[in-house]
CSV table of C-alpha atoms in Angstrom, one decimal:
chain,number,residue,atom,x,y,z
A,304,MET,CA,20.9,126.7,131.5
A,305,SER,CA,23.1,123.8,132.3
A,306,SER,CA,23.7,121.2,129.5
A,307,PRO,CA,22.4,117.6,130.3
A,308,THR,CA,24.9,115.4,131.7
A,309,ARG,CA,25.7,112.7,129.4
A,310,GLN,CA,25.8,109.0,130.7
A,311,SER,CA,29.2,107.2,131.2
A,312,GLN,CA,27.7,104.2,129.2
A,313,PRO,CA,25.2,103.6,126.7
A,314,GLY,CA,22.4,101.1,126.9
A,315,ILE,CA,23.8,97.7,125.9
A,316,ARG,CA,22.4,94.5,124.9
A,317,LEU,CA,24.8,91.6,124.3
A,318,HIS,CA,24.0,88.4,122.4
A,319,VAL,CA,26.3,85.5,121.9
A,320,ASP,CA,26.1,82.9,119.2
A,321,LEU,CA,28.3,79.8,119.4
A,322,GLY,CA,29.6,78.0,116.3
A,323,ASP,CA,29.3,74.3,116.2
A,324,ASP,CA,30.6,72.4,119.1
A,325,PRO,CA,34.2,71.4,118.9
A,326,ARG,CA,35.8,68.0,118.9
A,327,PRO,CA,38.5,67.4,121.6
A,328,HIS,CA,41.9,68.2,120.4
A,329,ARG,CA,45.2,70.1,122.0
A,330,SER,CA,44.5,73.1,120.0
A,331,ALA,CA,40.8,73.2,119.2
A,332,LYS,CA,39.3,76.3,117.9
A,333,ILE,CA,36.0,77.7,119.3
A,334,GLU,CA,34.2,80.7,117.6
A,335,ALA,CA,31.6,82.9,118.7
A,336,HIS,CA,29.6,85.6,117.2
A,337,LEU,CA,29.2,88.6,119.7
A,338,ARG,CA,26.3,91.0,118.7
A,339,VAL,CA,26.1,94.4,120.6
A,340,ASP,CA,23.0,96.4,120.4
A,341,VAL,CA,23.6,100.2,121.7
A,342,SER,CA,21.3,102.7,122.4
A,343,ALA,CA,21.7,106.3,124.0
A,344,ASP,CA,18.7,105.9,126.2
A,345,GLY,CA,18.1,109.6,126.4
A,346,ALA,CA,21.4,110.9,126.2
A,347,PRO,CA,22.1,114.2,124.3
A,348,THR,CA,22.4,113.5,120.6
A,349,ASP,CA,25.8,115.1,120.1
A,350,LEU,CA,29.1,115.1,122.1
A,351,PRO,CA,29.8,118.7,123.1
A,352,ALA,CA,32.6,119.9,120.9
A,353,VAL,CA,34.9,120.9,123.8
A,354,GLN,CA,35.2,117.2,124.4
A,355,LEU,CA,36.9,116.8,120.9
A,356,ALA,CA,40.5,117.3,119.6
A,357,VAL,CA,41.0,117.1,115.9
A,358,ILE,CA,44.4,117.3,113.9
A,359,ILE,CA,43.9,117.7,110.4
A,360,ALA,CA,47.1,116.7,108.4
A,361,VAL,CA,47.7,117.4,104.9
A,362,ASP,CA,50.1,115.1,103.2
A,363,VAL,CA,50.0,116.5,99.7
A,364,ALA,CA,52.6,117.5,97.4
A,365,GLU,CA,52.8,121.0,96.0
A,366,SER,CA,51.7,119.6,92.6
A,367,HIS,CA,48.4,118.7,94.0
A,368,ARG,CA,47.6,121.9,95.9
A,369,ALA,CA,44.4,122.3,93.9
A,370,ALA,CA,43.0,119.1,95.6
A,371,VAL,CA,42.8,120.8,98.9
A,372,ARG,CA,42.8,124.6,97.9
A,373,HIS,CA,39.2,125.1,98.5
A,374,ALA,CA,38.3,122.2,100.6
A,375,LEU,CA,40.6,122.8,103.6
A,376,PRO,CA,39.3,126.4,104.1
A,377,ALA,CA,35.7,125.1,103.9
A,378,VAL,CA,36.3,122.5,106.6
A,379,LEU,CA,37.9,124.9,108.8
A,380,ARG,CA,34.9,127.5,108.3
A,381,ALA,CA,32.7,124.5,109.3
A,382,LEU,CA,34.3,123.6,112.5
A,383,PRO,CA,31.9,123.6,115.6
A,384,ASP,CA,32.5,126.2,118.5
A,385,ARG,CA,35.0,125.1,121.2
A,386,ILE,CA,36.3,122.3,119.4
A,387,SER,CA,40.2,121.9,119.6
A,388,PHE,CA,42.1,121.8,116.5
A,389,THR,CA,45.5,121.8,114.7
A,390,VAL,CA,46.4,121.9,111.1
A,391,LEU,CA,49.5,120.4,109.9
A,392,GLY,CA,51.1,120.9,106.5
A,393,SER,CA,54.1,119.0,105.0
A,394,GLY,CA,57.6,119.9,104.4
A,395,PRO,CA,60.3,117.4,104.8
A,396,GLU,CA,58.6,116.4,108.0
A,397,PRO,CA,55.0,117.5,109.3
A,398,VAL,CA,55.0,121.2,110.2
A,399,ARG,CA,52.4,123.0,112.0
A,400,CYS,CA,50.4,125.5,109.9
A,401,TYR,CA,47.8,126.6,112.6
A,402,PRO,CA,47.8,128.0,115.3
A,403,ARG,CA,50.6,130.2,114.5
A,404,GLY,CA,53.5,130.9,117.3
A,405,ASP,CA,54.1,128.5,120.4
A,406,ASP,CA,50.7,127.3,120.7
A,407,GLU,CA,50.0,123.7,119.7
A,408,TRP,CA,46.0,123.8,119.8
A,409,ALA,CA,43.6,126.5,118.9
A,410,VAL,CA,40.0,126.4,120.2
A,411,ALA,CA,37.3,127.2,117.4
A,412,ASP,CA,35.3,130.3,117.5
A,413,GLN,CA,34.3,132.9,114.8
A,414,ASP,CA,37.8,134.5,114.8
A,415,ALA,CA,39.9,131.2,115.1
A,416,ARG,CA,38.0,129.8,112.1
A,417,ARG,CA,38.4,133.0,110.0
A,418,ARG,CA,42.1,133.2,110.8
A,419,ALA,CA,42.7,129.5,110.0
A,420,ALA,CA,40.8,129.5,106.7
A,421,PHE,CA,43.1,132.3,105.6
A,422,VAL,CA,46.4,130.9,106.8
A,423,ALA,CA,45.3,127.6,105.1
A,424,GLY,CA,45.8,129.4,101.7
A,425,SER,CA,49.7,129.3,102.5
A,426,LEU,CA,49.7,125.7,103.7
A,427,PRO,CA,53.2,124.3,103.5
A,428,LEU,CA,53.5,121.4,101.1
A,429,HIS,CA,56.5,119.4,100.0
A,430,ARG,CA,58.1,120.1,96.8
A,431,GLU,CA,60.8,118.2,94.7
A,432,GLY,CA,63.5,116.8,97.3
A,433,PRO,CA,63.4,115.2,100.6
A,434,ARG,CA,60.1,113.5,101.4
A,435,PRO,CA,58.3,113.1,104.8
A,436,ALA,CA,59.5,109.7,106.1
A,437,GLY,CA,56.4,107.8,105.4
A,438,TYR,CA,53.1,107.5,107.3
A,439,ALA,CA,55.0,106.9,110.4
A,440,ALA,CA,56.0,110.4,110.6
A,441,TRP,CA,52.4,111.7,110.5
A,442,VAL,CA,51.3,109.2,113.2
A,443,ALA,CA,54.2,110.1,115.3
A,444,ALA,CA,53.4,113.9,115.0
A,445,ALA,CA,49.7,113.2,115.9
A,446,ARG,CA,50.7,111.2,118.8
A,447,ALA,CA,52.9,113.7,120.4
A,448,LEU,CA,50.1,116.4,120.0
A,449,LEU,CA,47.1,114.2,121.0
A,450,THR,CA,48.4,112.4,124.0
A,451,GLY,CA,48.7,115.6,125.8
A,452,ARG,CA,45.2,116.9,125.1
A,453,PRO,CA,42.9,115.7,128.0
A,454,VAL,CA,39.5,115.3,126.0
A,455,SER,CA,37.2,112.5,125.4
A,456,VAL,CA,37.8,112.2,121.7
A,457,ARG,CA,41.2,112.3,120.0
A,458,HIS,CA,41.1,112.0,116.3
A,459,LEU,CA,43.3,112.6,113.2
A,460,VAL,CA,42.3,113.4,109.9
A,461,LEU,CA,44.9,112.4,107.2
A,462,ILE,CA,44.4,113.9,103.6
A,463,THR,CA,47.1,112.1,101.5
A,464,ASP,CA,48.1,111.8,98.0
A,465,GLY,CA,50.7,109.2,98.8
A,466,SER,CA,53.6,111.4,97.5
A,467,SER,CA,55.3,111.0,101.1
A,468,ALA,CA,54.9,107.1,101.3
A,469,SER,CA,58.0,105.3,101.8
A,470,ALA,CA,58.4,102.1,99.9
A,471,ALA,CA,59.4,100.1,103.1
A,472,ASP,CA,57.9,102.0,106.0
A,473,ASP,CA,59.3,100.0,108.6
A,474,ARG,CA,58.6,102.3,111.3
A,475,LEU,CA,54.8,102.4,110.6
A,476,GLU,CA,53.8,99.3,112.5
A,477,GLU,CA,55.9,100.3,115.5
A,478,GLU,CA,54.1,103.7,115.5
A,479,LEU,CA,50.8,102.3,115.3
A,480,ASP,CA,51.4,99.9,118.3
A,481,ALA,CA,52.3,102.9,120.3
A,482,CYS,CA,49.3,104.9,119.2
A,483,ALA,CA,46.9,102.1,120.2
A,484,GLY,CA,44.3,103.6,122.4
A,485,GLN,CA,45.6,107.0,122.1
A,486,PHE,CA,43.5,108.3,119.2
A,487,THR,CA,41.5,107.3,116.1
A,488,CYS,CA,42.1,108.2,112.6
A,489,ASP,CA,40.2,108.8,109.4
A,490,VAL,CA,42.2,108.8,105.8
A,491,PHE,CA,41.1,110.5,102.8
A,492,ALA,CA,43.0,109.7,99.5
A,493,VAL,CA,43.3,112.2,96.7
A,494,GLY,CA,45.0,111.9,93.4
A,495,ALA,CA,46.0,108.5,91.9
A,496,ASP,CA,49.4,107.6,93.1
A,497,TRP,CA,48.7,106.3,96.5
A,498,THR,CA,49.0,102.6,97.7
A,499,PRO,CA,46.1,101.4,99.3
A,500,ASP,CA,47.7,98.8,101.9
A,501,PRO,CA,49.2,101.2,104.4
A,502,LEU,CA,46.0,103.5,104.4
A,503,LEU,CA,44.0,100.4,105.3
A,504,ALA,CA,46.4,99.6,108.0
A,505,LEU,CA,46.0,103.2,109.4
A,506,ALA,CA,42.2,103.0,109.3
A,507,GLU,CA,42.0,99.4,110.7
A,508,ARG,CA,44.5,99.7,113.4
A,509,LEU,CA,43.4,103.2,114.6
A,510,HIS,CA,39.6,102.5,114.4
A,511,GLY,CA,38.5,104.8,111.6
A,512,THR,CA,38.0,104.6,107.8
A,513,ALA,CA,39.8,104.9,104.7
A,514,GLU,CA,38.0,106.7,101.8
A,515,PHE,CA,38.9,107.7,98.3
A,516,VAL,CA,37.7,111.2,97.4
A,517,ASP,CA,37.5,112.3,94.0
A,518,ASP,CA,35.3,115.2,94.4
A,519,GLY,CA,33.9,116.9,97.5
A,520,LEU,CA,36.7,116.4,99.8
A,521,GLY,CA,35.7,119.3,102.2
A,522,ARG,CA,32.0,117.9,102.6
A,523,ALA,CA,33.7,114.4,103.1
A,524,VAL,CA,36.0,115.7,105.9
A,525,THR,CA,33.2,117.9,107.5
A,526,ALA,CA,30.8,114.8,107.7
A,527,ALA,CA,33.6,112.8,109.3
A,528,LEU,CA,33.9,115.4,112.0
A,529,GLN,CA,30.2,115.6,112.5
A,530,ARG,CA,30.0,111.9,112.9
A,531,LEU,CA,32.6,112.2,115.8
A,532,ARG,CA,30.1,114.4,117.6
A,533,ARG,CA,27.5,111.5,117.6
A,534,VAL,CA,30.0,109.3,119.6
A,535,HIS,CA,28.2,108.5,122.8
A,536,THR,CA,31.2,106.6,124.4
A,537,PRO,CA,34.5,107.2,123.1
A,538,GLN,CA,36.0,104.1,124.4
A,539,LEU,CA,34.5,101.0,125.8
A,540,PRO,CA,36.6,97.7,126.3
A,541,ILE,CA,35.1,94.3,125.6
A,542,GLU,CA,36.5,91.9,128.2
A,543,VAL,CA,36.9,88.3,127.9
A,544,THR,CA,37.6,86.2,130.9
A,545,VAL,CA,38.5,82.5,129.9
A,546,ARG,CA,38.9,79.1,131.7
A,547,PRO,CA,42.5,77.9,132.3
A,548,SER,CA,42.3,75.4,129.4
A,549,VAL,CA,42.1,78.4,127.0
A,550,ARG,CA,45.4,79.3,125.7
A,551,GLN,CA,44.7,81.8,122.9
A,552,VAL,CA,42.2,84.7,122.5
A,553,SER,CA,41.4,86.9,119.5
A,554,LEU,CA,38.7,89.3,118.7
A,555,SER,CA,37.9,91.3,115.6
A,556,GLU,CA,35.3,93.8,114.6
A,557,LYS,CA,33.4,92.7,111.6
A,558,ALA,CA,30.8,95.4,111.2
A,559,PRO,CA,30.0,98.1,110.7
A,560,ARG,CA,33.6,98.2,109.7
A,561,PRO,CA,36.4,95.7,109.8
A,562,HIS,CA,38.9,96.4,112.5
A,563,ARG,CA,41.8,94.4,114.2
A,564,LEU,CA,41.5,94.7,118.1
A,565,GLY,CA,44.6,94.2,120.0
A,566,GLY,CA,44.0,92.4,123.4
A,567,LEU,CA,45.6,93.5,126.6
A,568,PRO,CA,46.3,91.0,129.3
A,569,GLN,CA,45.3,92.3,132.8
A,570,PRO,CA,47.8,92.5,135.5
A,571,GLY,CA,47.6,90.1,138.1
A,572,ARG,CA,44.6,88.3,136.3
A,573,PRO,CA,46.2,85.8,133.5
A,574,HIS,CA,43.0,84.7,132.4
A,575,ARG,CA,41.2,88.0,131.6
A,576,TRP,CA,41.8,90.0,128.5
A,577,SER,CA,40.7,93.3,127.6
A,578,PHE,CA,40.0,94.5,123.9
A,579,PRO,CA,39.7,98.4,123.7
A,580,THR,CA,37.1,99.6,121.2
A,581,TYR,CA,36.0,103.0,120.2
A,582,GLN,CA,33.5,105.6,118.8
A,583,TRP,CA,30.4,103.9,120.1
A,584,GLU,CA,27.3,105.3,118.5
A,585,GLN,CA,23.8,104.1,118.4
A,586,GLY,CA,23.4,100.9,116.3
A,587,ARG,CA,24.8,97.5,116.3
A,588,ARG,CA,28.2,96.0,116.3
A,589,ASP,CA,29.3,92.5,115.4
A,590,TYR,CA,32.7,90.8,116.5
A,591,LEU,CA,33.9,87.4,115.9
A,592,LEU,CA,35.6,85.9,119.2
A,593,THR,CA,38.0,83.0,118.7
A,594,LEU,CA,39.3,80.9,121.3
A,595,VAL,CA,42.0,78.0,121.4
A,596,ALA,CA,41.6,75.6,123.8
A,597,ASP,CA,43.3,72.4,125.2
A,598,SER,CA,40.6,69.6,125.9
A,599,ASP,CA,43.1,67.4,127.7
A,600,THR,CA,41.9,68.0,131.3
A,601,ASP,CA,38.2,68.8,130.4
A,602,PRO,CA,35.4,66.4,130.7
A,603,LEU,CA,33.6,65.3,127.6
A,604,GLU,CA,29.9,65.5,126.7
A,605,THR,CA,29.5,68.3,129.4
A,606,GLU,CA,28.4,71.7,128.8
A,607,LEU,CA,31.4,73.9,129.9
A,608,GLN,CA,31.8,77.7,130.0
A,609,PHE,CA,34.7,78.6,127.9
A,610,ALA,CA,34.7,82.4,128.6
A,611,MET,CA,32.7,85.2,130.0
A,612,VAL,CA,32.3,88.5,127.8
A,613,SER,CA,31.7,91.6,129.4
A,614,VAL,CA,30.7,94.9,127.8
A,615,GLY,CA,30.3,97.5,130.6
A,616,ASP,CA,28.2,96.0,133.1
A,617,VAL,CA,26.6,93.7,130.6
A,618,HIS,CA,27.9,89.9,130.6
A,619,ALA,CA,27.4,86.8,128.5
A,620,PRO,CA,28.7,83.4,128.7
A,621,VAL,CA,30.3,81.3,126.0
A,622,THR,CA,29.5,77.8,126.5
A,623,ALA,CA,30.2,74.6,124.4
A,624,ARG,CA,30.9,70.9,125.0
A,625,TRP,CA,33.6,68.4,123.8
A,626,HIS,CA,32.1,65.6,121.7
A,627,LEU,CA,33.5,62.0,121.6
A,628,PRO,CA,34.7,61.5,118.0
A,629,GLY,CA,32.4,58.9,116.3
A,630,GLN,CA,30.1,58.3,119.2
A,631,SER,CA,27.7,61.4,119.0
A,632,PRO,CA,27.0,63.7,116.2
A,633,PRO,CA,28.1,67.3,116.9
A,634,HIS,CA,25.5,69.6,118.6
A,635,ALA,CA,24.4,72.4,116.5
A,636,PRO,CA,23.9,75.2,118.4
A,637,ALA,CA,21.0,77.7,117.4
A,638,GLY,CA,23.6,80.4,116.6
A,639,ALA,CA,25.7,78.3,114.4
A,640,ASP,CA,24.5,79.8,111.4
A,641,SER,CA,25.4,83.2,112.7
A,642,VAL,CA,29.1,82.4,112.9
A,643,ARG,CA,29.2,80.8,109.6
A,644,THR,CA,27.6,84.0,108.1
A,645,LEU,CA,30.1,86.2,109.8
A,646,ASN,CA,33.0,84.2,108.6
A,647,ALA,CA,31.6,83.9,105.1
A,648,THR,CA,31.0,87.8,105.0
A,649,ALA,CA,34.6,88.2,105.8
A,650,ARG,CA,35.6,85.8,103.0
A,651,MET,CA,33.6,87.8,100.5
A,652,ARG,CA,35.3,91.0,101.5
A,653,SER,CA,38.6,89.3,101.5
A,654,ALA,CA,38.1,87.7,98.0
A,655,LEU,CA,37.1,90.9,96.5
A,656,ARG,CA,40.2,92.6,97.8
A,657,ARG,CA,42.6,89.9,96.7
A,658,GLY,CA,40.9,89.7,93.3
A,659,LEU,CA,41.4,93.4,92.8
A,660,VAL,CA,45.0,93.4,94.0
A,661,ALA,CA,45.7,90.3,91.6
A,662,LEU,CA,44.1,92.2,88.8
A,663,ARG,CA,46.5,95.4,89.6
A,664,GLU,CA,49.4,93.1,89.7
A,665,GLY,CA,48.5,91.5,86.1
A,666,ARG,CA,47.8,88.0,87.8
A,667,ARG,CA,44.5,87.5,85.7
A,668,ASP,CA,43.8,83.9,86.5
A,669,VAL,CA,44.0,84.6,90.2
A,670,ALA,CA,41.8,87.7,89.8
A,671,GLU,CA,38.9,85.9,87.9
A,672,GLU,CA,39.0,83.0,90.7
A,673,CYS,CA,38.8,85.6,93.6
A,674,LEU,CA,36.2,87.8,92.0
A,675,GLY,CA,34.3,84.7,91.1
A,676,GLN,CA,34.2,83.7,94.8
A,677,ALA,CA,33.3,87.3,95.9
A,678,ALA,CA,30.4,87.2,93.5
A,679,ARG,CA,29.0,83.7,94.6
A,680,LEU,CA,29.1,85.0,98.3
A,681,ALA,CA,27.6,88.2,97.4
A,682,VAL,CA,24.6,86.5,95.6
A,683,ARG,CA,24.2,84.4,98.8
A,684,PHE,CA,23.9,87.4,101.1
A,685,GLY,CA,22.4,89.9,98.7
A,686,THR,CA,25.3,92.2,98.8
A,687,ASP,CA,24.7,94.4,95.9
A,688,TRP,CA,27.7,96.6,96.4
A,689,VAL,CA,30.1,94.0,95.9
A,690,LEU,CA,28.5,92.8,92.8
A,691,ASP,CA,28.8,96.4,91.5
A,692,GLU,CA,32.7,96.6,92.2
A,693,ILE,CA,32.9,93.3,90.3
A,694,GLY,CA,30.9,94.5,87.4
A,695,ALA,CA,33.1,97.5,87.0
A,696,VAL,CA,36.0,95.2,86.0
A,697,ALA,CA,34.5,92.1,84.9
A,698,ARG,CA,31.6,90.5,82.9
A,699,ILE,CA,29.4,88.6,85.5
A,700,GLU,CA,28.3,85.6,83.4
A,701,ASP,CA,26.9,83.8,86.3
A,702,ALA,CA,27.1,85.4,89.8
A,703,ALA,CA,25.5,82.3,91.7
A,704,GLU,CA,28.2,79.9,90.1
A,705,GLY,CA,31.1,82.4,90.4
A,706,ARG,CA,31.9,82.8,86.7
A,707,VAL,CA,33.2,86.1,85.7
A,708,ARG,CA,35.4,87.1,82.8
A,709,LEU,CA,37.7,90.1,83.3
A,710,ARG,CA,37.4,93.3,81.2
A,711,ALA,CA,40.1,95.7,80.2
A,712,VAL,CA,40.6,98.1,83.0
A,713,ASP,CA,42.9,101.1,83.9
A,714,ALA,CA,45.1,99.8,86.6
A,715,GLY,CA,45.0,103.4,88.1
A,716,THR,CA,41.1,103.0,88.8
A,717,LEU,CA,41.9,99.8,91.0
A,718,GLY,CA,43.3,101.5,94.0
A,719,PRO,CA,40.0,103.3,95.1
A,720,MET,CA,38.2,100.1,94.8
A,721,ILE,CA,40.9,98.1,96.8
A,722,LEU,CA,40.3,101.0,99.4
A,723,ARG,CA,36.5,100.4,99.3
A,724,ALA,CA,36.9,96.6,99.5
A,725,GLY,CA,39.0,96.8,102.9
A,726,SER,CA,37.3,99.7,104.7
A,727,ARG,CA,33.8,100.4,103.3
A,728,PRO,CA,31.0,99.9,106.0
A,729,GLY,CA,29.1,96.9,105.9
A,730,GLY,CA,25.6,96.2,107.2
A,731,PRO,CA,25.5,93.5,110.0
A,732,PRO,CA,25.4,89.9,108.9
A,733,ALA,CA,21.5,88.8,108.2
A,734,ASP,CA,20.0,86.9,110.8
A,735,PRO,CA,19.3,83.5,109.6
A,736,ALA,CA,16.1,83.1,108.1
A,737,GLY,CA,13.3,80.5,109.0
A,738,ILE,CA,12.5,78.8,112.2
A,739,ARG,CA,15.1,78.0,114.4
A,740,PRO,CA,15.9,74.4,114.8
A,741,GLY,CA,14.5,72.4,117.9
A,742,PRO,CA,16.4,70.7,120.3
A,743,ARG,CA,18.5,67.6,119.7
A,744,CYS,CA,18.4,64.4,121.9
A,745,ALA,CA,21.6,64.6,124.4
A,746,GLY,CA,21.6,60.7,124.7
A,747,CYS,CA,21.3,59.8,120.8
A,748,GLY,CA,21.5,63.1,119.0
A,749,THR,CA,18.2,62.8,117.1
A,750,PRO,CA,16.7,66.2,116.1
A,751,ALA,CA,13.3,66.9,117.6
A,752,GLY,CA,10.6,69.4,116.9
A,753,SER,CA,10.6,72.7,118.6
A,754,GLU,CA,7.6,71.8,120.8
A,755,ALA,CA,9.0,68.3,121.6
A,756,ARG,CA,9.5,66.9,125.2
A,757,HIS,CA,10.7,63.4,124.6
A,758,CYS,CA,13.0,62.0,122.0
A,759,ILE,CA,11.0,59.9,119.5
A,760,ALA,CA,14.0,57.5,118.9
A,761,CYS,CA,15.0,56.6,122.4
A,762,GLY,CA,12.4,58.2,124.6
A,763,LYS,CA,14.6,60.1,127.0
A,764,ARG,CA,13.2,63.4,128.2
A,765,LEU,CA,14.7,66.4,126.1
A,766,LEU,CA,16.7,69.2,128.2
C-alpha cells in the first residue's frame, strides 16, 4: 500500500495586528504583530524518516565521557528506519565516528543501529592538547555534510560540554551566515563549564533550541529527533512587499521560540523581502514585523498600505495612517494591545536574561533591577516559569512592584538558567481581554460605542 502524499503546504490562517498609528517622520517606526495559525489539514502525522538527515555531533572532552557513554548508544538504537545519520566525535577537529570507511552517511535499519551503538563506545573525544577551533568548526563540518544530502529536513544535534569553545570565536558568525537556510540545529549542554552566549546564538540563528541536560540526555535527544518528524513543512518563507517609502524591514519570531530571521531581498524586486522560516508544525506562531518609513511623500490622515505579508498563498495587508501632530489624537487600532504585549513579553525575557548575566558577573545592583523588571512583567502576563527562575536566585518581596532581594547563589548554576531564559519555548502572547474598543470618529477622534453609527460629538457618520 502506498503511503499518503503529504501536502506541500499546511493550512494557514494569517492575522495582522497593527501597533499605534505613527506620527509623520523621516524614520518613523511601524510595528505589526503577525499571528500565523497552522493546521495539517489531514496530512500524515509524521514526516517519513527517509526525508530526514541528522548529524549527531559530540563535542565533549575525554574527562566527560561518562556524560554520553550510555546516552549516545540509546539515541542510536532509537533511530527510526530509513533516516540518514552520521555521528561525529572530536579530536583536534570534528572526526567521523560512524559510518566507517568512505561513506559519509548511514541509513538506519536494525544492523546499522546495532553497529553504530557498538562503535559509539569508542567515540573519539579530545584530550589534553589542541582543541577544536571553536563551534565554528562543528558548524562548518555539518554544512559540508548536510548541504549535499537532498532531503526535506537537514538537522544538526550538537552535544557539548563547552571544552572546545574558543574565547574569541571570530569564525562563528561567518559560518552561521553561510549556513542560513541549509540546516537547523538543536544544542544540548552537559557539564558546567560551557558559556551560554554562543549556544544561544547557534539555536537562534539555526532555528532550533538550546537546552541544558543534567540527566536524561538520551531521552532529550531522542525527543528532539521525534519532534523533527512532526514537521509538516520544512521551510516556508514569509514574504513582505513594501511601499517605496519603507526603507527598512525586519522580522523576528517571538513564539513559540525566539529566533532572529534574516531577510533576503528578491532579485529584480527591490521592494520585496523574503524571510525563511523552518520546521512548521501544527500550532501557532507569533512574529513582530518592524517597518521604518519616510513620510515625506505620503499623504496625511489617509489610510495607506505600507506592506503586504504573504505566507504561502495567504496574504494580509499592513495598513496605517500618518497623523498630523497636535491636530488629531492617534488612532488606536484594535490590535495595538497585541503589539504592546509582544514587545513587553520580549522585554520580560530579555530582563530575566540580563539579570542572570549581571548576577554571574557580580553586578548585583544591575541584577536586582533587571530581575525586578522581569518579575513585574511576569505578574502582568501570568508567566509562572519566569517567577520560578527569579525565585531560585532572589527573594521576591513584591513581584507586582518589582522588588526582589538577591540570595547567595553558586555562579555555576546560572549558566543553565541563562540558557533557558534565551531559548525556552514561550506560549503565544495572551489575546487582550475584554471587549474590543469601538470605532473613533475620523473627524474629531471621539471614541464611540461598538454599536454606534454616528459620532456623539460632531454628528459625523462613523466609517
